[in-house]
Amino acid sequence: MAAAARDYQKELVGQEKAQASSTSYGEVDLDELMDDPELEKLHADRIAALKKEAEKRQALERKGHGEYREVTEGEFLGEVTGSKKVICHFHHREFVRCKIVDKHLKLLAAKYFDTKFIKVDAENAPFFIAKLAIKTLPCVILFRDGVATERLVGFESLGGRDDFSTEVLEKWLLKKGIIVHAKGENEDEYQAPRNLRSNTNGDSDSD
């Protein structure tokens, strides 16, 4: 009798475990989930969004986005008109402050893919140096749809120090709306003038 009672108790415990397992996992029919039209639509939308983003990135890469490049005077016009937002550094190879700007722009170019980052050797671009009335280096000019809208001359707007951090330049560019955070802050506050602005601060390398 004792043995029979133990066997009966074991059978009851086994049935309870089987029932619990069925209750925990059997209520969700994976086959039904796979056939759910709403989930299928969400999946399709996600795939389409990823594909669109990849295509956009490839198109920007073909235009030179994602890196900090030097372009010639002959290439300059096509570069600034070929992208919506362009940051161009007019530099001199021997100026220490130009090298400082290069260092920071190279870091930012990899971070802000939607904006093109380029530089032009001022000595080899006399036409555009005169056309843009560049008198002091380093000079960083911001272009929107091929139009120069703002410029940074020297380091006065960055604290007037040579050892400013990349974040200081980044904040200045964000304020101007030429770069935006990856999560997509809007640019409503940015209202750029449509004319060139010239600033000849005396703290730069060359006049």
PDB file of C-alpha atoms in Angstrom, residues 32-197:
ATOM      1  CA  GLU A  32       0.251  32.091 -35.248  1.00  0.00           C
ATOM      2  CA  LEU A  33       2.776  34.831 -34.425  1.00  0.00           C
ATOM      3  CA  MET A  34       4.672  34.134 -37.628  1.00  0.00           C
ATOM      4  CA  ASP A  35       1.448  34.583 -39.604  1.00  0.00           C
ATOM      5  CA  ASP A  36       0.399  37.785 -37.808  1.00  0.00           C
ATOM      6  CA  PRO A  37      -0.103  40.449 -40.537  1.00  0.00           C
ATOM      7  CA  GLU A  38       0.704  43.316 -38.142  1.00  0.00           C
ATOM      8  CA  LEU A  39       4.048  41.784 -37.195  1.00  0.00           C
ATOM      9  CA  GLU A  40       4.779  41.084 -40.838  1.00  0.00           C
ATOM     10  CA  LYS A  41       4.081  44.733 -41.678  1.00  0.00           C
ATOM     11  CA  LEU A  42       6.310  45.971 -38.851  1.00  0.00           C
ATOM     12  CA  HIS A  43       9.074  43.691 -40.060  1.00  0.00           C
ATOM     13  CA  ALA A  44       8.675  44.827 -43.668  1.00  0.00           C
ATOM     14  CA  ASP A  45       8.657  48.501 -42.639  1.00  0.00           C
ATOM     15  CA  ARG A  46      11.818  48.003 -40.598  1.00  0.00           C
ATOM     16  CA  ILE A  47      13.590  46.279 -43.490  1.00  0.00           C
ATOM     17  CA  ALA A  48      12.516  49.073 -45.866  1.00  0.00           C
ATOM     18  CA  ALA A  49      13.777  51.758 -43.459  1.00  0.00           C
ATOM     19  CA  LEU A  50      17.132  50.024 -43.073  1.00  0.00           C
ATOM     20  CA  LYS A  51      17.457  49.635 -46.832  1.00  0.00           C
ATOM     21  CA  LYS A  52      16.631  53.306 -47.405  1.00  0.00           C
ATOM     22  CA  GLU A  53      19.170  54.393 -44.794  1.00  0.00           C
ATOM     23  CA  ALA A  54      21.842  52.172 -46.344  1.00  0.00           C
ATOM     24  CA  GLU A  55      21.151  53.593 -49.798  1.00  0.00           C
ATOM     25  CA  LYS A  56      21.350  57.146 -48.434  1.00  0.00           C
ATOM     26  CA  ARG A  57      24.658  56.404 -46.729  1.00  0.00           C
ATOM     27  CA  GLN A  58      26.087  54.886 -49.904  1.00  0.00           C
ATOM     28  CA  ALA A  59      25.025  57.943 -51.905  1.00  0.00           C
ATOM     29  CA  LEU A  60      26.705  60.272 -49.377  1.00  0.00           C
ATOM     30  CA  GLU A  61      29.842  58.136 -49.368  1.00  0.00           C
ATOM     31  CA  ARG A  62      30.065  58.525 -53.133  1.00  0.00           C
ATOM     32  CA  LYS A  63      29.988  62.298 -52.578  1.00  0.00           C
ATOM     33  CA  GLY A  64      32.869  62.114 -50.103  1.00  0.00           C
ATOM     34  CA  HIS A  65      30.964  62.239 -46.814  1.00  0.00           C
ATOM     35  CA  GLY A  66      32.353  60.543 -43.722  1.00  0.00           C
ATOM     36  CA  GLU A  67      35.928  61.730 -44.156  1.00  0.00           C
ATOM     37  CA  TYR A  68      37.918  64.953 -44.099  1.00  0.00           C
ATOM     38  CA  ARG A  69      39.432  65.479 -47.551  1.00  0.00           C
ATOM     39  CA  GLU A  70      41.543  68.041 -49.321  1.00  0.00           C
ATOM     40  CA  VAL A  71      40.159  69.227 -52.667  1.00  0.00           C
ATOM     41  CA  THR A  72      41.709  71.353 -55.382  1.00  0.00           C
ATOM     42  CA  GLU A  73      40.462  74.704 -56.606  1.00  0.00           C
ATOM     43  CA  GLY A  74      39.120  72.977 -59.705  1.00  0.00           C
ATOM     44  CA  GLU A  75      37.120  70.526 -57.588  1.00  0.00           C
ATOM     45  CA  PHE A  76      35.900  73.084 -55.057  1.00  0.00           C
ATOM     46  CA  LEU A  77      32.750  74.329 -56.791  1.00  0.00           C
ATOM     47  CA  GLY A  78      31.478  70.841 -57.535  1.00  0.00           C
ATOM     48  CA  GLU A  79      32.126  69.750 -53.954  1.00  0.00           C
ATOM     49  CA  VAL A  80      30.222  72.591 -52.281  1.00  0.00           C
ATOM     50  CA  THR A  81      27.278  72.448 -54.694  1.00  0.00           C
ATOM     51  CA  GLY A  82      27.067  68.649 -54.677  1.00  0.00           C
ATOM     52  CA  SER A  83      25.928  68.323 -51.047  1.00  0.00           C
ATOM     53  CA  LYS A  84      23.325  70.119 -48.963  1.00  0.00           C
ATOM     54  CA  LYS A  85      25.690  70.981 -46.116  1.00  0.00           C
ATOM     55  CA  VAL A  86      29.438  71.481 -46.472  1.00  0.00           C
ATOM     56  CA  ILE A  87      32.144  72.682 -44.086  1.00  0.00           C
ATOM     57  CA  CYS A  88      35.242  73.946 -45.882  1.00  0.00           C
ATOM     58  CA  HIS A  89      38.511  74.884 -44.188  1.00  0.00           C
ATOM     59  CA  PHE A  90      40.740  77.244 -46.154  1.00  0.00           C
ATOM     60  CA  HIS A  91      44.203  76.574 -44.768  1.00  0.00           C
ATOM     61  CA  HIS A  92      47.924  77.061 -45.182  1.00  0.00           C
ATOM     62  CA  ARG A  93      50.097  73.993 -44.821  1.00  0.00           C
ATOM     63  CA  GLU A  94      52.670  75.756 -42.632  1.00  0.00           C
ATOM     64  CA  PHE A  95      50.308  77.475 -40.173  1.00  0.00           C
ATOM     65  CA  VAL A  96      50.084  75.801 -36.778  1.00  0.00           C
ATOM     66  CA  ARG A  97      46.524  76.964 -36.178  1.00  0.00           C
ATOM     67  CA  CYS A  98      45.393  75.474 -39.466  1.00  0.00           C
ATOM     68  CA  LYS A  99      46.785  72.131 -38.315  1.00  0.00           C
ATOM     69  CA  ILE A 100      44.813  72.471 -35.086  1.00  0.00           C
ATOM     70  CA  VAL A 101      41.594  72.992 -37.056  1.00  0.00           C
ATOM     71  CA  ASP A 102      42.463  69.988 -39.260  1.00  0.00           C
ATOM     72  CA  LYS A 103      42.750  67.765 -36.200  1.00  0.00           C
ATOM     73  CA  HIS A 104      39.291  68.678 -34.895  1.00  0.00           C
ATOM     74  CA  LEU A 105      37.497  68.617 -38.257  1.00  0.00           C
ATOM     75  CA  LYS A 106      38.877  65.156 -39.013  1.00  0.00           C
ATOM     76  CA  LEU A 107      37.272  63.830 -35.820  1.00  0.00           C
ATOM     77  CA  LEU A 108      33.956  65.542 -36.511  1.00  0.00           C
ATOM     78  CA  ALA A 109      33.798  64.370 -40.141  1.00  0.00           C
ATOM     79  CA  ALA A 110      33.545  60.752 -39.018  1.00  0.00           C
ATOM     80  CA  LYS A 111      30.822  61.604 -36.500  1.00  0.00           C
ATOM     81  CA  TYR A 112      28.528  63.812 -38.602  1.00  0.00           C
ATOM     82  CA  PHE A 113      28.037  61.840 -41.785  1.00  0.00           C
ATOM     83  CA  ASP A 114      25.284  64.030 -43.255  1.00  0.00           C
ATOM     84  CA  THR A 115      27.667  66.988 -43.578  1.00  0.00           C
ATOM     85  CA  LYS A 116      30.621  67.049 -45.969  1.00  0.00           C
ATOM     86  CA  PHE A 117      33.984  68.137 -44.526  1.00  0.00           C
ATOM     87  CA  ILE A 118      36.665  69.394 -46.919  1.00  0.00           C
ATOM     88  CA  LYS A 119      39.710  71.669 -46.949  1.00  0.00           C
ATOM     89  CA  VAL A 120      41.374  73.817 -49.609  1.00  0.00           C
ATOM     90  CA  ASP A 121      44.972  74.974 -49.735  1.00  0.00           C
ATOM     91  CA  ALA A 122      44.659  78.765 -49.809  1.00  0.00           C
ATOM     92  CA  GLU A 123      47.918  79.184 -51.726  1.00  0.00           C
ATOM     93  CA  ASN A 124      46.572  77.057 -54.575  1.00  0.00           C
ATOM     94  CA  ALA A 125      43.090  78.576 -54.746  1.00  0.00           C
ATOM     95  CA  PRO A 126      43.607  82.296 -55.510  1.00  0.00           C
ATOM     96  CA  PHE A 127      40.335  82.687 -57.424  1.00  0.00           C
ATOM     97  CA  PHE A 128      38.086  81.536 -54.574  1.00  0.00           C
ATOM     98  CA  ILE A 129      40.220  83.245 -51.927  1.00  0.00           C
ATOM     99  CA  ALA A 130      39.481  86.528 -53.735  1.00  0.00           C
ATOM    100  CA  LYS A 131      35.876  85.617 -54.530  1.00  0.00           C
ATOM    101  CA  LEU A 132      35.093  84.787 -50.900  1.00  0.00           C
ATOM    102  CA  ALA A 133      37.140  87.727 -49.579  1.00  0.00           C
ATOM    103  CA  ILE A 134      39.249  85.508 -47.318  1.00  0.00           C
ATOM    104  CA  LYS A 135      41.875  87.646 -45.632  1.00  0.00           C
ATOM    105  CA  THR A 136      42.794  85.696 -42.494  1.00  0.00           C
ATOM    106  CA  LEU A 137      43.635  82.036 -41.869  1.00  0.00           C
ATOM    107  CA  PRO A 138      42.501  79.651 -40.598  1.00  0.00           C
ATOM    108  CA  CYS A 139      39.088  80.308 -42.123  1.00  0.00           C
ATOM    109  CA  VAL A 140      36.230  77.802 -41.990  1.00  0.00           C
ATOM    110  CA  ILE A 141      33.251  78.596 -44.226  1.00  0.00           C
ATOM    111  CA  LEU A 142      29.868  76.883 -43.944  1.00  0.00           C
ATOM    112  CA  PHE A 143      27.915  76.211 -47.131  1.00  0.00           C
ATOM    113  CA  ARG A 144      24.235  75.364 -47.520  1.00  0.00           C
ATOM    114  CA  ASP A 145      23.078  74.308 -50.974  1.00  0.00           C
ATOM    115  CA  GLY A 146      26.222  75.851 -52.407  1.00  0.00           C
ATOM    116  CA  VAL A 147      25.762  79.219 -50.670  1.00  0.00           C
ATOM    117  CA  ALA A 148      28.265  80.470 -48.071  1.00  0.00           C
ATOM    118  CA  THR A 149      26.198  81.318 -45.008  1.00  0.00           C
ATOM    119  CA  GLU A 150      28.635  81.720 -42.106  1.00  0.00           C
ATOM    120  CA  ARG A 151      32.340  81.660 -41.372  1.00  0.00           C
ATOM    121  CA  LEU A 152      34.724  81.060 -38.503  1.00  0.00           C
ATOM    122  CA  VAL A 153      37.910  83.124 -38.676  1.00  0.00           C
ATOM    123  CA  GLY A 154      40.638  82.496 -36.140  1.00  0.00           C
ATOM    124  CA  PHE A 155      39.794  81.165 -32.664  1.00  0.00           C
ATOM    125  CA  GLU A 156      38.040  84.158 -31.109  1.00  0.00           C
ATOM    126  CA  SER A 157      34.625  82.427 -31.209  1.00  0.00           C
ATOM    127  CA  LEU A 158      36.173  79.287 -29.689  1.00  0.00           C
ATOM    128  CA  GLY A 159      37.527  80.965 -26.566  1.00  0.00           C
ATOM    129  CA  GLY A 160      40.558  82.621 -28.137  1.00  0.00           C
ATOM    130  CA  ARG A 161      42.824  79.714 -27.173  1.00  0.00           C
ATOM    131  CA  ASP A 162      44.819  77.290 -29.298  1.00  0.00           C
ATOM    132  CA  ASP A 163      44.109  74.375 -26.954  1.00  0.00           C
ATOM    133  CA  PHE A 164      40.320  74.402 -27.324  1.00  0.00           C
ATOM    134  CA  SER A 165      38.674  70.984 -27.350  1.00  0.00           C
ATOM    135  CA  THR A 166      36.885  69.319 -30.245  1.00  0.00           C
ATOM    136  CA  GLU A 167      33.658  69.718 -28.267  1.00  0.00           C
ATOM    137  CA  VAL A 168      34.006  73.507 -28.327  1.00  0.00           C
ATOM    138  CA  LEU A 169      34.164  73.559 -32.131  1.00  0.00           C
ATOM    139  CA  GLU A 170      31.415  70.946 -32.264  1.00  0.00           C
ATOM    140  CA  LYS A 171      29.087  73.123 -30.172  1.00  0.00           C
ATOM    141  CA  TRP A 172      29.770  76.122 -32.408  1.00  0.00           C
ATOM    142  CA  LEU A 173      28.916  74.111 -35.523  1.00  0.00           C
ATOM    143  CA  LEU A 174      25.798  72.675 -33.869  1.00  0.00           C
ATOM    144  CA  LYS A 175      24.672  76.176 -32.940  1.00  0.00           C
ATOM    145  CA  LYS A 176      25.046  77.219 -36.579  1.00  0.00           C
ATOM    146  CA  GLY A 177      22.975  74.217 -37.651  1.00  0.00           C
ATOM    147  CA  ILE A 178      25.534  72.921 -40.151  1.00  0.00           C
ATOM    148  CA  ILE A 179      25.728  69.646 -38.187  1.00  0.00           C
ATOM    149  CA  VAL A 180      22.976  67.945 -36.193  1.00  0.00           C
ATOM    150  CA  HIS A 181      23.025  65.152 -33.651  1.00  0.00           C
ATOM    151  CA  ALA A 182      22.472  61.648 -34.943  1.00  0.00           C
ATOM    152  CA  LYS A 183      19.114  61.395 -33.160  1.00  0.00           C
ATOM    153  CA  GLY A 184      17.963  64.336 -35.233  1.00  0.00           C
ATOM    154  CA  GLU A 185      17.433  67.593 -33.432  1.00  0.00           C
ATOM    155  CA  ASN A 186      15.673  69.934 -35.847  1.00  0.00           C
ATOM    156  CA  GLU A 187      17.280  73.017 -37.308  1.00  0.00           C
ATOM    157  CA  ASP A 188      14.333  75.379 -36.917  1.00  0.00           C
ATOM    158  CA  GLU A 189      16.318  77.854 -34.867  1.00  0.00           C
ATOM    159  CA  TYR A 190      18.958  78.237 -37.541  1.00  0.00           C
ATOM    160  CA  GLN A 191      18.287  81.132 -39.871  1.00  0.00           C
ATOM    161  CA  ALA A 192      21.433  81.716 -41.903  1.00  0.00           C
ATOM    162  CA  PRO A 193      21.976  84.951 -43.813  1.00  0.00           C
ATOM    163  CA  ARG A 194      22.303  84.542 -47.543  1.00  0.00           C
ATOM    164  CA  ASN A 195      25.433  86.661 -47.870  1.00  0.00           C
ATOM    165  CA  LEU A 196      29.057  86.165 -46.984  1.00  0.00           C
ATOM    166  CA  ARG A 197      30.239  87.491 -43.663  1.00  0.00           C
TER     167      ARG A 197
END
